[in-house]
Short mmCIF file of C-alpha atoms and ligand atoms in Angstrom, two decimals:
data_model
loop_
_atom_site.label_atom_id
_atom_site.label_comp_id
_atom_site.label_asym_id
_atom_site.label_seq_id
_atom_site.Cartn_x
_atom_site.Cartn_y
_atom_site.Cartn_z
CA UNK A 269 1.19 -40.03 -27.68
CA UNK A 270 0.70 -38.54 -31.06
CA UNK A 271 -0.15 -34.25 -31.66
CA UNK A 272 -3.49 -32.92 -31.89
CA UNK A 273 -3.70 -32.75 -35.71
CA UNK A 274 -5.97 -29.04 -36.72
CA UNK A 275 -9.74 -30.41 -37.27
CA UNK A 276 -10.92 -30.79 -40.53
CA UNK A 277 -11.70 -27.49 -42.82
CA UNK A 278 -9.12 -26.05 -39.97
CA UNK A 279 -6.26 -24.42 -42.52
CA UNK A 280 -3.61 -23.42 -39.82
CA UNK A 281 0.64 -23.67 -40.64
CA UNK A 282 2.58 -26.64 -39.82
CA UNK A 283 4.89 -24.92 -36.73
CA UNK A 284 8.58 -25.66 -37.80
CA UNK A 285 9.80 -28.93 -36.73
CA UNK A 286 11.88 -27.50 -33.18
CA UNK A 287 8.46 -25.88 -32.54
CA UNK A 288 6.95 -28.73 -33.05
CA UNK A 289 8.72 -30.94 -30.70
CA UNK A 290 8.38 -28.47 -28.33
CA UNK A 291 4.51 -28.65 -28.36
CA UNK A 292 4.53 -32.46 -28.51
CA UNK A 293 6.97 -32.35 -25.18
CA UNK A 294 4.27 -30.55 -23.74
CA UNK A 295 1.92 -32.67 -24.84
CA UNK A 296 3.64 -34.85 -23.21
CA UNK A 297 3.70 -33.86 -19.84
CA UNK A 298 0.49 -32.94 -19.65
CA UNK A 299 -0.83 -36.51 -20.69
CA UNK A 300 1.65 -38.29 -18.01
CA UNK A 301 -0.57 -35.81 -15.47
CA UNK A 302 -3.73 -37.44 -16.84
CA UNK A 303 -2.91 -40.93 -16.93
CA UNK A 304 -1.38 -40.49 -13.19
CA UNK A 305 -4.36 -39.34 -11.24
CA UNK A 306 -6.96 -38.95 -14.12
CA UNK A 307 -8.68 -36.37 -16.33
CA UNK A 308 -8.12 -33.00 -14.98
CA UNK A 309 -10.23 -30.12 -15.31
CA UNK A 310 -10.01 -27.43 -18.52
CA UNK A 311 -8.44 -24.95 -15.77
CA UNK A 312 -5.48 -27.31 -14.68
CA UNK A 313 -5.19 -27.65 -19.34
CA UNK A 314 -5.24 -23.95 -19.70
CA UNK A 315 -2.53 -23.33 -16.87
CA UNK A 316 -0.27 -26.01 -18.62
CA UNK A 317 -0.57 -25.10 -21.49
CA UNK A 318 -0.15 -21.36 -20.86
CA UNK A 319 2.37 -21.25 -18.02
CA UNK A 320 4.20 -24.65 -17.85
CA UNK A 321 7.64 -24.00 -16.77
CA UNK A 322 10.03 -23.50 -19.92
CA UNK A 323 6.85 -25.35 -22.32
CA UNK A 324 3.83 -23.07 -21.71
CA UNK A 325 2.64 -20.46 -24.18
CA UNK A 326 4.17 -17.29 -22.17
CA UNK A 327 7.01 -18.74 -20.62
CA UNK A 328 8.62 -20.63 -23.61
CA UNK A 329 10.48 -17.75 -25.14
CA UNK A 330 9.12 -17.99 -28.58
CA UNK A 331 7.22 -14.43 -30.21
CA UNK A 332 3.74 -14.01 -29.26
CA UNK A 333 3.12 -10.04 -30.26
CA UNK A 334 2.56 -8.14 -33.51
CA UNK A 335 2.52 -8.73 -36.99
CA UNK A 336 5.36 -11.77 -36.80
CA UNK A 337 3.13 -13.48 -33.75
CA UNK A 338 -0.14 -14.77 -32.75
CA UNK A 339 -1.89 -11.70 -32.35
CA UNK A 340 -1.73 -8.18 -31.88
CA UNK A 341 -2.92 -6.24 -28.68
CA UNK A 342 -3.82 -2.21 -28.73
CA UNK A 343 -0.69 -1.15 -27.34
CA UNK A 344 1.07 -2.97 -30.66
CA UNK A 345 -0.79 -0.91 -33.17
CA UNK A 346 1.01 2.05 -32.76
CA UNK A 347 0.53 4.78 -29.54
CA UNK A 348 -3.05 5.77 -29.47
CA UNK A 349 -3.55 3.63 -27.74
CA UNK A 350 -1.02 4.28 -24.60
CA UNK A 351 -1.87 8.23 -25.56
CA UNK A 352 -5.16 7.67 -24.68
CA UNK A 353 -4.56 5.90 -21.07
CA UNK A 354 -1.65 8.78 -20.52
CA UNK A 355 -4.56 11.54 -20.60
CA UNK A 356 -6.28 9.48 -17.86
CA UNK A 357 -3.42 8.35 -15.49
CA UNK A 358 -2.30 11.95 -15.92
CA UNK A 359 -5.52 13.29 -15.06
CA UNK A 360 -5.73 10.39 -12.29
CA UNK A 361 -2.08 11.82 -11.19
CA UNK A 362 -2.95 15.28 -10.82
CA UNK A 363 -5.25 14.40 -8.01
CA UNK A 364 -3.03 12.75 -6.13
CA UNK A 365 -1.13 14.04 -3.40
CA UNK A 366 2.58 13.32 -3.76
CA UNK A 367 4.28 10.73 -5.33
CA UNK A 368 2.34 7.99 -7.33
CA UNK A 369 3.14 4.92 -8.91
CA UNK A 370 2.24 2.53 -11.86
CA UNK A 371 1.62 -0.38 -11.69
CA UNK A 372 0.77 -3.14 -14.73
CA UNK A 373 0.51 -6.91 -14.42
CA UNK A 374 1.30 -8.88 -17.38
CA UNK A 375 3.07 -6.80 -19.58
CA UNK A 376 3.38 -8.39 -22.76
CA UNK A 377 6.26 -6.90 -25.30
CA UNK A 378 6.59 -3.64 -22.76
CA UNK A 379 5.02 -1.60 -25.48
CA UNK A 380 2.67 0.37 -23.23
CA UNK A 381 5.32 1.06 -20.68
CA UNK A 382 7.19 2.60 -22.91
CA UNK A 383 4.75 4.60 -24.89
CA UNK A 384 3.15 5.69 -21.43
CA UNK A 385 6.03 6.62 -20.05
CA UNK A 386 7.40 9.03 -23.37
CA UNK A 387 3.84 10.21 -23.25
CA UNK A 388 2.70 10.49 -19.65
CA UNK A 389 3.21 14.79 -18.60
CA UNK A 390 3.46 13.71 -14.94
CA UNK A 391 5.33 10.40 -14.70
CA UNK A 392 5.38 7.87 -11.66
CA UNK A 393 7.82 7.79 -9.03
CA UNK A 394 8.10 3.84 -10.05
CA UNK A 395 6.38 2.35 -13.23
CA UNK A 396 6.20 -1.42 -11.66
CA UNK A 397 5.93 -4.53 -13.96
CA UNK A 398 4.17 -7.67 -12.32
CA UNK A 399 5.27 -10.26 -15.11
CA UNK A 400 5.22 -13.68 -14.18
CA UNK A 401 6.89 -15.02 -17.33
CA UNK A 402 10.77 -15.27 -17.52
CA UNK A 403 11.02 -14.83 -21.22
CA UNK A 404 8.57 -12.08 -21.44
CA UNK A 405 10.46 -9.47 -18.81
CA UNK A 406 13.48 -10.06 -21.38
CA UNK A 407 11.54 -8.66 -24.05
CA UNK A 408 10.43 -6.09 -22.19
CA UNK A 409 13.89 -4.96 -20.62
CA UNK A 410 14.68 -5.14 -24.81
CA UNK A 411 11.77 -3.04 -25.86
CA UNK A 412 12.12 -0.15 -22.48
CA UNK A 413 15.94 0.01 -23.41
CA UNK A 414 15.29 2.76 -25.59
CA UNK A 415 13.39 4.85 -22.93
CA UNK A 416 16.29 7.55 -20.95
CA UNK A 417 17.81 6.49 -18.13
CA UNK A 418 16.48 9.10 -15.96
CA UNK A 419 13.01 6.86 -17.09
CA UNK A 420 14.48 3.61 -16.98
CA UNK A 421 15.68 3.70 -13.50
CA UNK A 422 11.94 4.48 -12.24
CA UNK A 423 10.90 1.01 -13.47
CA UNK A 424 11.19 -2.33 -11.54
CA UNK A 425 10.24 -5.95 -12.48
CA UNK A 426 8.56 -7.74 -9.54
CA UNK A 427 6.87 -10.76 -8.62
CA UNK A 428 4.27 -9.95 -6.38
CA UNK A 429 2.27 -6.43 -5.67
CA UNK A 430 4.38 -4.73 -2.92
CA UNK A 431 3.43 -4.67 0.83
CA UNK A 432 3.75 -1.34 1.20
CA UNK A 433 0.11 0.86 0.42
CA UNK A 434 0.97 2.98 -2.59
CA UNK A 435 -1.04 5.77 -4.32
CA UNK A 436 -1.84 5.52 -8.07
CA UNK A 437 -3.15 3.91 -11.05
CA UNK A 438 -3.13 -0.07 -11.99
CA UNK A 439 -3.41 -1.11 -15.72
CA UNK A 440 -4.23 -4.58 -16.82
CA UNK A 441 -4.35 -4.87 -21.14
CA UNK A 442 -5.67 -8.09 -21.73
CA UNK A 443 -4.64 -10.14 -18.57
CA UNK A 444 -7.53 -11.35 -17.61
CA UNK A 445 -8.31 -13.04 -21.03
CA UNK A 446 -5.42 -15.29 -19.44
CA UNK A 447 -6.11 -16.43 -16.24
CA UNK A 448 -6.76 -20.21 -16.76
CA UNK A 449 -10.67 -20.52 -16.88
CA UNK A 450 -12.91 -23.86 -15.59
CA UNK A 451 -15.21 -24.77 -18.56
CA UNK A 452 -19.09 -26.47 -17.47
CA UNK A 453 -21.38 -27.79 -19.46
CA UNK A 454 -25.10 -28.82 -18.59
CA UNK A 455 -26.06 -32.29 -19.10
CA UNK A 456 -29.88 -33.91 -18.51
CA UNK A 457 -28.47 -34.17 -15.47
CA UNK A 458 -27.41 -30.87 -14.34
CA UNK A 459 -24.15 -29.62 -13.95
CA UNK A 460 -20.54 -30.83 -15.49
CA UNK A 461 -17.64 -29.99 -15.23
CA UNK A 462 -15.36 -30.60 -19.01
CA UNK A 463 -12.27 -31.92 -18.02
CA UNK A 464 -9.42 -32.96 -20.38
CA UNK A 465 -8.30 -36.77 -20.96
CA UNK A 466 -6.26 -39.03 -22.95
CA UNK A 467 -8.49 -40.39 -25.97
CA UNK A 468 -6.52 -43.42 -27.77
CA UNK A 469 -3.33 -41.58 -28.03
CA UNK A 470 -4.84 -37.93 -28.07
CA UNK A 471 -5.68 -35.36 -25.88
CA UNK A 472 -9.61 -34.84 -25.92
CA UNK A 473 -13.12 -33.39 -23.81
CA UNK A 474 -14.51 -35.86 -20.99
CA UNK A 475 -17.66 -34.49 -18.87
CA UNK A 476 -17.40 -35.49 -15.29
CA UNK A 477 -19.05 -34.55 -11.86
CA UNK A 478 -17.58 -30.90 -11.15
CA UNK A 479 -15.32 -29.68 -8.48
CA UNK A 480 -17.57 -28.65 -5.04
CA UNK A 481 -15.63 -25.10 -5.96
CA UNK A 482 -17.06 -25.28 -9.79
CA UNK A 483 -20.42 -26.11 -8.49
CA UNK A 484 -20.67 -23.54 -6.15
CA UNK A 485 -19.38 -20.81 -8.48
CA UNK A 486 -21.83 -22.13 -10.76
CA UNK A 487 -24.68 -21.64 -8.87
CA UNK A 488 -23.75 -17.74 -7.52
CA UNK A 489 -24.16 -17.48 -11.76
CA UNK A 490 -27.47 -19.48 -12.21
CA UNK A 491 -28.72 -16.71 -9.11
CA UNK A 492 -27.29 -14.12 -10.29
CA UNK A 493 -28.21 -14.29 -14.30
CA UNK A 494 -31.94 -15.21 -13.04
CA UNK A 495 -32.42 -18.23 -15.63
CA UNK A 496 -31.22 -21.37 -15.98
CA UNK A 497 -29.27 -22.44 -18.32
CA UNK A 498 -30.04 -25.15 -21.21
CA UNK A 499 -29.04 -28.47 -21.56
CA UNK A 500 -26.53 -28.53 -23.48
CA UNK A 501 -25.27 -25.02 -23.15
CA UNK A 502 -21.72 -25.06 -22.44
CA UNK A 503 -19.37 -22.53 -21.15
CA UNK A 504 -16.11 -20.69 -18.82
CA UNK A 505 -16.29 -19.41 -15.48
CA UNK A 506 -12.61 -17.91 -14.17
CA UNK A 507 -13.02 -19.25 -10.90
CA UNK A 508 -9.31 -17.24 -10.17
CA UNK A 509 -10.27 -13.98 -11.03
CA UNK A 510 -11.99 -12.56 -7.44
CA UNK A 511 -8.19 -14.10 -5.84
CA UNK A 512 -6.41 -12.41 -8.52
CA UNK A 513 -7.67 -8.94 -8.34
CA UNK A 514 -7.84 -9.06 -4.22
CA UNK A 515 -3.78 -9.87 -4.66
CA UNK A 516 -3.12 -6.72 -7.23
CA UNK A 517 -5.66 -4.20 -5.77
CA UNK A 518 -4.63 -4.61 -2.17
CA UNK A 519 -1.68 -2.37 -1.60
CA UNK A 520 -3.79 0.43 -3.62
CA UNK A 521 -4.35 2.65 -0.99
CA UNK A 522 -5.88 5.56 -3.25
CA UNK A 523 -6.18 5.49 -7.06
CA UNK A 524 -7.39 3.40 -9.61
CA UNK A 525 -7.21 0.14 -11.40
CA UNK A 526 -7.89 0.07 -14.98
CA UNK A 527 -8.77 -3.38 -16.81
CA UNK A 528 -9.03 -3.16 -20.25
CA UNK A 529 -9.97 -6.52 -21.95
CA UNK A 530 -12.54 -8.26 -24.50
CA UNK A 531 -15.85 -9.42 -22.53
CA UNK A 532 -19.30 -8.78 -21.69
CA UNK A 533 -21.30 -7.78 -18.90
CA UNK A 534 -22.75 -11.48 -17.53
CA UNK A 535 -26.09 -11.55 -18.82
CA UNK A 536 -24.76 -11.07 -22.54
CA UNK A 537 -22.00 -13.02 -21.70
CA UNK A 538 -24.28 -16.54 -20.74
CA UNK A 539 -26.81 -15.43 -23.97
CA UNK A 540 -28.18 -18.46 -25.58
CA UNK A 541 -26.50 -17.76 -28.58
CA UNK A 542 -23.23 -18.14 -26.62
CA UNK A 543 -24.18 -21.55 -26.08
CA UNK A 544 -20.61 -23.14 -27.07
CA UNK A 545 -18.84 -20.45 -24.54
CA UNK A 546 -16.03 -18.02 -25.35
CA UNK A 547 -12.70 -19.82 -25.16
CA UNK A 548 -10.49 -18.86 -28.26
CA UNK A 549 -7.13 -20.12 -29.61
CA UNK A 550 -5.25 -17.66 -31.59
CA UNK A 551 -2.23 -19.67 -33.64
CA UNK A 552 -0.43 -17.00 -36.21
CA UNK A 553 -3.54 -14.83 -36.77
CA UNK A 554 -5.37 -17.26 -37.00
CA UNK A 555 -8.57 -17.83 -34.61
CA UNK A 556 -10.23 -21.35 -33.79
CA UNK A 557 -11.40 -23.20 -30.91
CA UNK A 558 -9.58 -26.38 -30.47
CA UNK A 559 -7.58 -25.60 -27.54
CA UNK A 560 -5.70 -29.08 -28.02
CA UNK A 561 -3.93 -28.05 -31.30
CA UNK A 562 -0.29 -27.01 -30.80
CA UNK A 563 -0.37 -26.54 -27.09
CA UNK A 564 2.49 -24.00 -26.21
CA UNK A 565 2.62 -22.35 -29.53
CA UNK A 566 -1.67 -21.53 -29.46
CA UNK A 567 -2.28 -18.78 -26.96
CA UNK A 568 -5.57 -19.53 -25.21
CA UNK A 569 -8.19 -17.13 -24.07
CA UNK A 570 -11.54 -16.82 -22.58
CA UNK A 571 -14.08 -13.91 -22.54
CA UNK A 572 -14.05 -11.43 -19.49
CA UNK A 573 -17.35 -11.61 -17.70
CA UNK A 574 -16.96 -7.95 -16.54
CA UNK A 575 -19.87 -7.84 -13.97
CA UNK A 576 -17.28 -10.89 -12.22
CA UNK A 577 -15.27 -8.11 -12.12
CA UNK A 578 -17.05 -5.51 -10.67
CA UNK A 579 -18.76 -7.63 -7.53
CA UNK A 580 -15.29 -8.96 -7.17
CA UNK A 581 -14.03 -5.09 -7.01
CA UNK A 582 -16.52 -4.83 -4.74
CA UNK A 583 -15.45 -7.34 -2.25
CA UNK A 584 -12.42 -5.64 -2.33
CA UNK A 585 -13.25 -2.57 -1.47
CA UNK A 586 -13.31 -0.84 -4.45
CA UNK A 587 -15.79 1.00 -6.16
CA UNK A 588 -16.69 0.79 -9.36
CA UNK A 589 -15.66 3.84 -10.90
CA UNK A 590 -16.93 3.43 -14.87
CA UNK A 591 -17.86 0.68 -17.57
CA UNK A 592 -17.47 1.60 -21.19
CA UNK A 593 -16.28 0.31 -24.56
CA UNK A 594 -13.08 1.43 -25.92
CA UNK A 595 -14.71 3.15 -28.61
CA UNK A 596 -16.27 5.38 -26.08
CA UNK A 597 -12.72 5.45 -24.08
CA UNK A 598 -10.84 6.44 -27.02
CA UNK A 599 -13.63 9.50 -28.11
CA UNK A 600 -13.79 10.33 -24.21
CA UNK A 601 -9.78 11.06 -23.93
CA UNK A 602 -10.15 12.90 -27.35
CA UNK A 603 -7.74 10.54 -29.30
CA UNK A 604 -8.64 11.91 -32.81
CA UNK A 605 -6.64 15.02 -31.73
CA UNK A 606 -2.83 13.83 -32.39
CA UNK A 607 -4.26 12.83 -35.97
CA UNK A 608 -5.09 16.52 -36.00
CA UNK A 609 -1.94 17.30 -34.75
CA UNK A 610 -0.36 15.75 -37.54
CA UNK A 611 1.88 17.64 -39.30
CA UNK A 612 1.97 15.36 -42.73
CA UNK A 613 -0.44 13.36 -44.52
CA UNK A 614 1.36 10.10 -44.52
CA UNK A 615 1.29 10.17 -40.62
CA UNK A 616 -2.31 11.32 -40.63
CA UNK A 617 -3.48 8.68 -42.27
CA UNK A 618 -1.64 5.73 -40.54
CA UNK A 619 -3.13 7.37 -37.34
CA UNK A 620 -6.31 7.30 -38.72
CA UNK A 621 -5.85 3.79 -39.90
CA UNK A 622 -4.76 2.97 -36.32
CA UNK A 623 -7.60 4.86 -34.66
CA UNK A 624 -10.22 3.19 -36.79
CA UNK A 625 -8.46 -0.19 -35.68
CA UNK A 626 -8.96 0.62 -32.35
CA UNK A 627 -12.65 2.53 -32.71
CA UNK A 628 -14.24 0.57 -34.86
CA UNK A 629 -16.92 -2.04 -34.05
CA UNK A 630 -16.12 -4.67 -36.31
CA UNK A 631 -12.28 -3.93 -35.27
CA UNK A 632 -11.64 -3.67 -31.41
CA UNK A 633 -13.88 -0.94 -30.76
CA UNK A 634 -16.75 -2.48 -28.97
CA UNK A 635 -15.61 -6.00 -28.19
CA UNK A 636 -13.40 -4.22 -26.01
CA UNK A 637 -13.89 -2.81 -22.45
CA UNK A 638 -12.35 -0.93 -19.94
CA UNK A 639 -13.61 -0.65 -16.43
CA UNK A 640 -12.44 1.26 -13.70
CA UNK A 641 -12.60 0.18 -10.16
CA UNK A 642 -11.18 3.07 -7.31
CA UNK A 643 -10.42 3.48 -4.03
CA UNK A 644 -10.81 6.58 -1.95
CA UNK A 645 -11.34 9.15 -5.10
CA UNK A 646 -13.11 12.33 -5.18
CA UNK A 647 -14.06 12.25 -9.28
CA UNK A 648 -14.98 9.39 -11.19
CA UNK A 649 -12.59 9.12 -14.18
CA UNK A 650 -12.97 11.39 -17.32
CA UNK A 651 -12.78 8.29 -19.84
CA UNK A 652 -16.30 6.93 -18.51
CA UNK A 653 -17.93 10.32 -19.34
CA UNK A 654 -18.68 10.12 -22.79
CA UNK A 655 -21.06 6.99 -21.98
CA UNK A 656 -20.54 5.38 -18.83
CA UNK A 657 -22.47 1.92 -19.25
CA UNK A 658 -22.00 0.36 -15.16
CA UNK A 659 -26.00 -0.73 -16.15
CA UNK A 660 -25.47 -3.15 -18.30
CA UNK A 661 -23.33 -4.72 -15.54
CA UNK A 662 -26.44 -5.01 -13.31
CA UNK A 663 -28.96 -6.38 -15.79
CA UNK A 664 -30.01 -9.99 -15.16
CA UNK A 665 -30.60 -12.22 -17.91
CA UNK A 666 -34.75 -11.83 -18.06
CA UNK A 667 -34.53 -8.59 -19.02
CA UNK A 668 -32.84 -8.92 -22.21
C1 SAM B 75 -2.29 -11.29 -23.78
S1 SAM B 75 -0.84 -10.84 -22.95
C2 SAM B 75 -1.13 -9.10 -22.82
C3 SAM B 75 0.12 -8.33 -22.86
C4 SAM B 75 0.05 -6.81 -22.77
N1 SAM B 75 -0.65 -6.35 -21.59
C5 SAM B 75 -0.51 -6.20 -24.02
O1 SAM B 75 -1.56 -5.61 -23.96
O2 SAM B 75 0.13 -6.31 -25.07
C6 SAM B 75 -1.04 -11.45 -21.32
C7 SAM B 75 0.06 -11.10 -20.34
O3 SAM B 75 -0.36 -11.42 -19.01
C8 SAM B 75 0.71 -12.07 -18.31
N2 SAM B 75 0.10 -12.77 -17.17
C9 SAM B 75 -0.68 -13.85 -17.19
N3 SAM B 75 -1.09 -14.17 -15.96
C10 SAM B 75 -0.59 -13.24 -15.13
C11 SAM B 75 -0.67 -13.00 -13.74
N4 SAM B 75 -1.36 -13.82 -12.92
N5 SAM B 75 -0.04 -11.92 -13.23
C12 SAM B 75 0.65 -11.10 -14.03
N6 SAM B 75 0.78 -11.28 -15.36
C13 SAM B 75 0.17 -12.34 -15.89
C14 SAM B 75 1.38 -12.87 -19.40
O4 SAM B 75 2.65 -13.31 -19.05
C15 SAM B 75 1.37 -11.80 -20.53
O5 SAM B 75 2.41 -10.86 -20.36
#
């Protein structure tokens, strides 16, 4: 079994040899899977290659975050970011009764637990961390060291929502993006499902007849976008995500859960000019979409479809409480007022710097979203107010 060499024109770094046999070890295992009970679907890949015990991407110990990683997330530029949420959970808080908690799946290098809890006027009881990845709660324990104790005993690392109902506010940066997504493509034929197999001695694509669970998703989508889609238009459906937000949004008994992510609303999500999909590898700043190069050291990532999110929301109960970009978030929770608050230039301008990172179209402004799903509020939250865009989750397809 040889590596996945970068296609041509593809100018990415050669990982350092440990890294290296790291990935190929993964490689490994994942092609003695294939050539034991045959191809197996892009979902089964992603999961591998993402979560393998000790191998995959988030659970192999090596840096992911930041400047010295693969990519950096909003809650790594710098605290507008967390400032911004703070103004909402605290607004969220206040109209609560009692005690309220935090919780936040996937919590990445800890960085906005522990700039919303320095921020955050009325802090949570608990500030849980749902983190499925080993290495990842070490950094985090690393990174909320610095926090008080008085803080630090109010937070707790668990591995599955709690039983009990709780009151309060669920945040979700850029989780979904990782949940392991099933790729389809349409053939003359209809429907297929690209799996992954062993070509020669490398990993490659191989169409096949899709899972029953595939094909039914698939045609809720072809209903619901009102077209069909064209031969050879091929894409991701995260057949995981309705499960996954029933698990983290049960015990919410009143509050609100917050996903923030890159996506679309479906019908500009399935667009023709989409026609290759959404999946993304991100390899040391570097973006490309061969998701067989350097598995474990290439973070993988597909597209939110957020209207997926909201009917799922609402088979859970929840309503949907707001859909905006977080351009409009940011301007909504009036983030440009700490660089006002600034009390020297140099800081004003690396907040400004930051805030036009996180504002700006071309930058992460409009690619991404936050929507707000609740349960058992009085008042919507403020951060939808300033253009609250739950329409564009509705819109089929035809009328675009
Ligand atoms: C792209 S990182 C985002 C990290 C962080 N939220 C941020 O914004 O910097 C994805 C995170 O989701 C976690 N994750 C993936 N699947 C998860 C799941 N099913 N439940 C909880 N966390 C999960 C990963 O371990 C990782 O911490």
């Amino acid at each position: 079994m040889r590596m996945n060499r970068p296609p041509a024109g593809l100018e990415l770094p050669t990982p350092p040899a440990p890294l290296a046999r790291l990935s190929q070890q993964l490689g490994h295992r994942i092609a003695d899977d294939i050539r034991r009970s045959g191809p197996v679907s892009f979902e089964h890949y992603m999961r591998m290659a993402l979560y393998e015990p000790g191998l995959g991407y988030y659970v192999n110990g090596l840096h992911k975050f930041g400047a010295s990683g693969d990519f950096v997330t909003a809650p790594e530029q710098g605290k507008l970011f967390a400032g911004a949420l703070a103004r909402q959970v605290d607004e969220i808080a206040r109209s609560l009764t009692g005690d309220y908690l935090i919780m936040e799946p996937g919590a990445g290098s800890g960085a906005l637990a522990r700039d919303l809890l320095s921020t955050l006027s009325h802090r949570p009881q608990r500030y849980l961390i749902l983190e499925t990845s080993a290495a990842l709660r070490a950094v985090q324990r690393e990174t909320l060291s610095e926090l008080p104790d008085e803080v630090l005993q109010r937070i707790e690392w668990i591995d599955a929502p709690p039983d009990q109902p709780f009151d309060g506010v669920i945040i979700a940066n850029e989780v979904a993006d990782a949940l392991p997504v099933a790729v389809f493509s349409i053939g003359k034929d209809g429907l297929q499902e690209r799996c992954v197999r062993v070509h020669g001695d490398r990993l490659g694509w191989v169409d096949q007849t899709p899972r029953p669970r595939l094909a039914g998703a698939f045609a809720d989508l072809q209903e619901r976008l009102g077209k069909q889609l064209a031969v050879g238009y091929s894409s991701e459906i995260c057949l995981d995500l309705p499960a996954w937000l029933e698990t983290i949004s049960r015990p919410l008994r009143t509050g609100t859960v917050l996903l923030i992510d890159y996506g679309y609303p479906r019908s500009e999500y399935y667009l023709p000019e989409r026609s290759a999909g959404t999946l993304v590898c991100h390899y040391r700043h570097r973006a490309h979409f061969d998701p067989f190069v350097w598995p474990g050291l290439t973070d993988l990532s597909a597209f939110v479809d957020f209207s997926a999110v909201a009917d799922a929301g609402a088979r859970c109960g929840l309503e949907l409480a707001g859909f905006t970009t977080q351009a409009d978030f940011m301007v909504a929770m009036d983030a440009h007022e700490a660089i006002e608050a600034a009390t020297d230039e140099a800081t004003r301008m690396r907040l400004a710097g930051e805030l036009k990172r996180l504002i700006m179209p071309g930058e992460m402004g409009e690619k991404f979203k936050l929507l707000g799903l609740c349960r058992g509020m009085e008042k919507p939250p403020s951060g939808f107010a300033f253009s609250d865009q739950r329409h564009r989750l509705q819109a089929s397809s035809a009328a675009l």
